Amino acid sequence: MITFKDILENEDIKTYIQQADESLIALGYTEHSFAHVMKVANDAAYILKKLNYSQHDIELAQIAGYMHDIGNLVNRIDHSQSGAIMAFRILDHMNMNPKDIALIVSAIGNHDEGTGVAVNHIAAALILADKSDVRRSRVRNQSQNNFDIHDRVNFSVEKSSLEIIDGEIMLNLKIDISISPVLEYFEIFLNRMIMCKNAAEKLNLRFRLKINGQQLM
């Protein structure tokens, strides 16, 4: 059985993650390297663990989270589908069980807000973990004078947490509104929040968003 530890130790996968992030650096995107994919892997695992899924399902969610952005190596456009195809090839060559491959590939292929749908529990956990990763440390631009809206929104987030309590999954943000008003968060992330709402429902949860102590969803 292929484990998350096996995936973490795979040098080819490490290379694809690093080089995919290098491509996004060239395009001016926020951080999509190991800090991001490990946070997504850990948060996806947290979600399924809190919902009492099996350890095996938790590991599949971790693998999907860790590998979900490798398609950026090919192109940012349709990177979820490219990443799913890459993941299939890698995992198939590692002799992973086809049912496990199917769950991981469908999750990766459905994580982008443009075309993605929470088709299964792994996909739902991946979507919630990925779309909730907004934080100051993802901003690479060193000059606030040159920030675009994505830089401003991410840099404004002083604190972020994702927590499941009483049938709800809450994304709680503390935002410095002198850097970015709350409206800008919704301007670029509204589709992601709707996707999170649908993903939460797949897991029989209610998605909630709280910013600066005020519940907005």
mmCIF file of C-alpha atoms in Angstrom:
data_model
loop_
_atom_site.group_PDB
_atom_site.id
_atom_site.type_symbol
_atom_site.label_atom_id
_atom_site.label_comp_id
_atom_site.label_asym_id
_atom_site.label_seq_id
_atom_site.Cartn_x
_atom_site.Cartn_y
_atom_site.Cartn_z
ATOM 1 C CA MET A 1 0.000 0.000 0.000
ATOM 2 C CA ILE A 2 1.345 3.416 -0.974
ATOM 3 C CA THR A 3 1.372 5.767 2.010
ATOM 4 C CA PHE A 4 1.665 9.518 2.415
ATOM 5 C CA LYS A 5 5.190 8.938 3.717
ATOM 6 C CA ASP A 6 6.064 7.210 0.442
ATOM 7 C CA ILE A 7 4.776 10.228 -1.484
ATOM 8 C CA LEU A 8 6.733 12.683 0.672
ATOM 9 C CA GLU A 9 9.933 10.724 0.065
ATOM 10 C CA ASN A 10 9.459 10.595 -3.712
ATOM 11 C CA GLU A 11 12.085 12.878 -5.275
ATOM 12 C CA ASP A 12 10.271 13.105 -8.618
ATOM 13 C CA ILE A 13 7.162 14.521 -6.961
ATOM 14 C CA LYS A 14 9.279 17.001 -5.009
ATOM 15 C CA THR A 15 10.817 18.169 -8.263
ATOM 16 C CA TYR A 16 7.437 18.630 -9.947
ATOM 17 C CA ILE A 17 6.104 20.657 -7.004
ATOM 18 C CA GLN A 18 9.181 22.872 -6.950
ATOM 19 C CA GLN A 19 9.261 23.418 -10.695
ATOM 20 C CA ALA A 20 5.514 24.082 -10.834
ATOM 21 C CA ASP A 21 6.006 26.804 -8.250
ATOM 22 C CA GLU A 22 8.905 28.230 -10.253
ATOM 23 C CA SER A 23 6.538 28.596 -13.201
ATOM 24 C CA LEU A 24 4.084 30.508 -11.005
ATOM 25 C CA ILE A 25 6.862 32.750 -9.724
ATOM 26 C CA ALA A 26 7.541 33.722 -13.328
ATOM 27 C CA LEU A 27 3.839 34.547 -13.726
ATOM 28 C CA GLY A 28 3.729 36.632 -10.536
ATOM 29 C CA TYR A 29 1.511 34.317 -8.495
ATOM 30 C CA THR A 30 1.495 33.897 -4.728
ATOM 31 C CA GLU A 31 3.359 31.005 -3.113
ATOM 32 C CA HIS A 32 2.326 27.525 -4.275
ATOM 33 C CA SER A 33 5.350 25.583 -3.051
ATOM 34 C CA PHE A 34 5.871 23.193 -0.146
ATOM 35 C CA ALA A 35 4.413 25.508 2.504
ATOM 36 C CA HIS A 36 1.139 25.654 0.581
ATOM 37 C CA VAL A 37 0.829 22.001 -0.382
ATOM 38 C CA MET A 38 1.770 20.778 3.096
ATOM 39 C CA LYS A 39 -0.783 23.092 4.685
ATOM 40 C CA VAL A 40 -3.427 21.831 2.271
ATOM 41 C CA ALA A 41 -2.441 18.217 2.977
ATOM 42 C CA ASN A 42 -2.575 18.766 6.738
ATOM 43 C CA ASP A 43 -5.873 20.680 6.679
ATOM 44 C CA ALA A 44 -7.504 18.077 4.413
ATOM 45 C CA ALA A 45 -6.373 15.396 6.875
ATOM 46 C CA TYR A 46 -7.743 17.431 9.801
ATOM 47 C CA ILE A 47 -11.149 17.712 8.130
ATOM 48 C CA LEU A 48 -11.546 13.988 7.505
ATOM 49 C CA LYS A 49 -10.106 13.057 10.899
ATOM 50 C CA LYS A 50 -12.632 15.306 12.672
ATOM 51 C CA LEU A 51 -15.392 13.614 10.667
ATOM 52 C CA ASN A 52 -14.177 10.144 11.720
ATOM 53 C CA TYR A 53 -13.099 8.930 8.296
ATOM 54 C CA SER A 54 -10.683 6.008 8.180
ATOM 55 C CA GLN A 55 -6.927 6.501 8.418
ATOM 56 C CA HIS A 56 -6.714 5.265 4.851
ATOM 57 C CA ASP A 57 -9.063 8.000 3.604
ATOM 58 C CA ILE A 58 -7.107 10.565 5.601
ATOM 59 C CA GLU A 59 -3.900 9.487 3.871
ATOM 60 C CA LEU A 60 -5.552 9.709 0.453
ATOM 61 C CA ALA A 61 -6.616 13.271 1.270
ATOM 62 C CA GLN A 62 -3.055 14.081 2.336
ATOM 63 C CA ILE A 63 -1.675 12.698 -0.917
ATOM 64 C CA ALA A 64 -4.199 14.649 -2.982
ATOM 65 C CA GLY A 65 -3.396 17.810 -1.033
ATOM 66 C CA TYR A 66 0.346 17.393 -1.466
ATOM 67 C CA MET A 67 0.116 16.727 -5.217
ATOM 68 C CA HIS A 68 -2.810 18.954 -6.159
ATOM 69 C CA ASP A 69 -0.848 21.782 -7.817
ATOM 70 C CA ILE A 70 1.729 19.866 -9.868
ATOM 71 C CA GLY A 71 -0.252 20.683 -13.011
ATOM 72 C CA ASN A 72 1.027 24.256 -12.798
ATOM 73 C CA LEU A 73 4.197 22.793 -14.266
ATOM 74 C CA VAL A 74 2.303 22.434 -17.556
ATOM 75 C CA ASN A 75 0.274 25.661 -17.475
ATOM 76 C CA ARG A 76 -1.797 27.604 -14.976
ATOM 77 C CA ILE A 77 -4.798 27.247 -17.266
ATOM 78 C CA ASP A 78 -6.540 23.918 -16.610
ATOM 79 C CA HIS A 79 -3.818 23.044 -14.098
ATOM 80 C CA SER A 80 -6.196 20.833 -12.116
ATOM 81 C CA GLN A 81 -6.799 18.548 -15.102
ATOM 82 C CA SER A 82 -3.116 18.553 -16.069
ATOM 83 C CA GLY A 83 -2.212 17.739 -12.483
ATOM 84 C CA ALA A 84 -4.717 14.893 -12.373
ATOM 85 C CA ILE A 85 -3.166 13.301 -15.456
ATOM 86 C CA MET A 86 0.334 13.716 -14.023
ATOM 87 C CA ALA A 87 -0.775 12.248 -10.697
ATOM 88 C CA PHE A 88 -2.353 9.260 -12.434
ATOM 89 C CA ARG A 89 0.899 8.467 -14.235
ATOM 90 C CA ILE A 90 3.026 8.859 -11.105
ATOM 91 C CA LEU A 91 0.767 6.835 -8.825
ATOM 92 C CA ASP A 92 0.177 4.137 -11.429
ATOM 93 C CA HIS A 93 3.937 3.713 -11.823
ATOM 94 C CA MET A 94 4.178 3.399 -8.039
ATOM 95 C CA ASN A 95 1.651 0.518 -8.268
ATOM 96 C CA MET A 96 -0.976 2.215 -6.134
ATOM 97 C CA ASN A 97 -4.369 0.530 -5.889
ATOM 98 C CA PRO A 98 -6.567 1.707 -8.821
ATOM 99 C CA LYS A 99 -9.460 2.638 -6.502
ATOM 100 C CA ASP A 100 -7.148 4.878 -4.494
ATOM 101 C CA ILE A 101 -5.750 6.422 -7.668
ATOM 102 C CA ALA A 102 -9.282 7.118 -8.870
ATOM 103 C CA LEU A 103 -10.187 9.010 -5.683
ATOM 104 C CA ILE A 104 -6.990 11.075 -5.703
ATOM 105 C CA VAL A 105 -7.116 11.877 -9.414
ATOM 106 C CA SER A 106 -10.756 12.928 -9.326
ATOM 107 C CA ALA A 107 -10.037 15.150 -6.308
ATOM 108 C CA ILE A 108 -7.079 16.855 -7.979
ATOM 109 C CA GLY A 109 -8.988 17.242 -11.234
ATOM 110 C CA ASN A 110 -11.859 18.954 -9.417
ATOM 111 C CA HIS A 111 -10.083 21.353 -7.067
ATOM 112 C CA ASP A 112 -10.119 24.464 -9.278
ATOM 113 C CA GLU A 113 -13.040 26.858 -8.821
ATOM 114 C CA GLY A 114 -13.462 27.309 -12.567
ATOM 115 C CA THR A 115 -14.566 23.752 -13.264
ATOM 116 C CA GLY A 116 -14.292 21.750 -10.062
ATOM 117 C CA VAL A 117 -17.013 19.943 -8.129
ATOM 118 C CA ALA A 118 -16.772 18.066 -4.819
ATOM 119 C CA VAL A 119 -17.391 14.701 -6.450
ATOM 120 C CA ASN A 120 -16.321 12.680 -3.401
ATOM 121 C CA HIS A 121 -15.152 13.141 0.190
ATOM 122 C CA ILE A 122 -11.483 13.425 -0.815
ATOM 123 C CA ALA A 123 -12.311 16.164 -3.308
ATOM 124 C CA ALA A 124 -14.448 17.986 -0.740
ATOM 125 C CA ALA A 125 -11.666 17.965 1.860
ATOM 126 C CA LEU A 126 -9.119 19.113 -0.736
ATOM 127 C CA ILE A 127 -11.317 21.998 -1.898
ATOM 128 C CA LEU A 128 -11.926 23.249 1.636
ATOM 129 C CA ALA A 129 -8.252 23.001 2.576
ATOM 130 C CA ASP A 130 -6.977 24.619 -0.611
ATOM 131 C CA LYS A 131 -9.440 27.500 -0.854
ATOM 132 C CA SER A 132 -9.012 28.445 2.806
ATOM 133 C CA ASP A 133 -5.239 28.929 2.547
ATOM 134 C CA VAL A 134 -5.048 32.717 2.599
ATOM 135 C CA ARG A 135 -2.170 34.207 4.589
ATOM 136 C CA ARG A 136 0.449 36.944 4.544
ATOM 137 C CA SER A 137 3.374 34.569 4.020
ATOM 138 C CA ARG A 138 2.073 33.562 0.580
ATOM 139 C CA VAL A 139 2.901 37.014 -0.817
ATOM 140 C CA ARG A 140 6.221 37.122 -2.662
ATOM 141 C CA ASN A 141 6.156 40.733 -3.825
ATOM 142 C CA GLN A 142 8.540 42.692 -1.613
ATOM 143 C CA SER A 143 7.075 46.116 -2.372
ATOM 144 C CA GLN A 144 3.568 46.983 -1.166
ATOM 145 C CA ASN A 145 3.536 49.778 -3.740
ATOM 146 C CA ASN A 146 3.498 47.110 -6.443
ATOM 147 C CA PHE A 147 0.852 44.844 -4.865
ATOM 148 C CA ASP A 148 -1.996 43.646 -7.047
ATOM 149 C CA ILE A 149 -5.333 42.739 -5.460
ATOM 150 C CA HIS A 150 -4.261 39.154 -4.695
ATOM 151 C CA ASP A 151 -1.146 40.428 -2.926
ATOM 152 C CA ARG A 152 -3.160 42.949 -0.932
ATOM 153 C CA VAL A 153 -5.786 40.454 0.178
ATOM 154 C CA ASN A 154 -3.290 37.782 1.217
ATOM 155 C CA PHE A 155 -0.958 40.272 2.892
ATOM 156 C CA SER A 156 -3.824 41.784 4.857
ATOM 157 C CA VAL A 157 -4.570 38.455 6.589
ATOM 158 C CA GLU A 158 -2.898 38.560 9.983
ATOM 159 C CA LYS A 159 -4.448 35.327 11.255
ATOM 160 C CA SER A 160 -6.327 32.437 9.658
ATOM 161 C CA SER A 161 -7.823 29.276 11.125
ATOM 162 C CA LEU A 162 -10.051 26.447 9.930
ATOM 163 C CA GLU A 163 -12.102 24.640 12.559
ATOM 164 C CA ILE A 164 -14.938 22.104 12.672
ATOM 165 C CA ILE A 165 -17.421 22.476 15.547
ATOM 166 C CA ASP A 166 -21.001 21.239 15.895
ATOM 167 C CA GLY A 167 -21.595 20.411 12.246
ATOM 168 C CA GLU A 168 -19.990 23.599 10.940
ATOM 169 C CA ILE A 169 -16.625 24.270 9.332
ATOM 170 C CA MET A 170 -15.516 27.807 10.090
ATOM 171 C CA LEU A 171 -12.858 29.809 8.233
ATOM 172 C CA ASN A 172 -11.931 32.552 10.676
ATOM 173 C CA LEU A 173 -9.834 35.446 9.368
ATOM 174 C CA LYS A 174 -8.326 38.500 10.982
ATOM 175 C CA ILE A 175 -7.778 41.106 8.274
ATOM 176 C CA ASP A 176 -5.966 44.443 8.416
ATOM 177 C CA ILE A 177 -8.505 46.571 6.550
ATOM 178 C CA SER A 178 -5.952 49.374 6.168
ATOM 179 C CA ILE A 179 -4.194 47.089 3.666
ATOM 180 C CA SER A 180 -7.238 45.558 1.983
ATOM 181 C CA PRO A 181 -10.937 46.157 2.653
ATOM 182 C CA VAL A 182 -13.137 43.128 3.253
ATOM 183 C CA LEU A 183 -14.893 43.816 -0.056
ATOM 184 C CA GLU A 184 -11.698 42.978 -1.946
ATOM 185 C CA TYR A 185 -11.626 39.534 -0.329
ATOM 186 C CA PHE A 186 -15.029 38.780 -1.826
ATOM 187 C CA GLU A 187 -14.079 40.390 -5.128
ATOM 188 C CA ILE A 188 -11.469 37.727 -5.792
ATOM 189 C CA PHE A 189 -12.591 34.845 -3.576
ATOM 190 C CA LEU A 190 -16.394 34.764 -3.797
ATOM 191 C CA ASN A 191 -16.383 31.805 -6.207
ATOM 192 C CA ARG A 192 -13.992 29.977 -3.895
ATOM 193 C CA MET A 193 -16.255 30.545 -0.906
ATOM 194 C CA ILE A 194 -19.262 29.231 -2.839
ATOM 195 C CA MET A 195 -17.178 26.211 -3.795
ATOM 196 C CA CYS A 196 -16.316 25.710 -0.124
ATOM 197 C CA LYS A 197 -19.997 25.916 0.783
ATOM 198 C CA ASN A 198 -20.812 23.145 -1.703
ATOM 199 C CA ALA A 199 -17.827 21.054 -0.593
ATOM 200 C CA ALA A 200 -18.897 21.365 3.040
ATOM 201 C CA GLU A 201 -22.382 20.159 2.136
ATOM 202 C CA LYS A 202 -20.819 17.086 0.511
ATOM 203 C CA LEU A 203 -19.404 16.290 3.970
ATOM 204 C CA ASN A 204 -22.706 17.104 5.710
ATOM 205 C CA LEU A 205 -21.262 20.318 7.127
ATOM 206 C CA ARG A 206 -22.272 23.981 6.957
ATOM 207 C CA PHE A 207 -19.558 26.352 5.733
ATOM 208 C CA ARG A 208 -19.111 29.545 7.708
ATOM 209 C CA LEU A 209 -16.833 32.526 7.075
ATOM 210 C CA LYS A 210 -15.960 34.949 9.855
ATOM 211 C CA ILE A 211 -13.852 38.052 9.218
ATOM 212 C CA ASN A 212 -12.734 40.307 12.088
ATOM 213 C CA GLY A 213 -15.285 38.706 14.376
ATOM 214 C CA GLN A 214 -18.234 39.173 12.031
ATOM 215 C CA GLN A 215 -19.865 36.104 10.468
ATOM 216 C CA LEU A 216 -20.422 36.786 6.778
ATOM 217 C CA MET A 217 -21.460 33.334 5.516
#
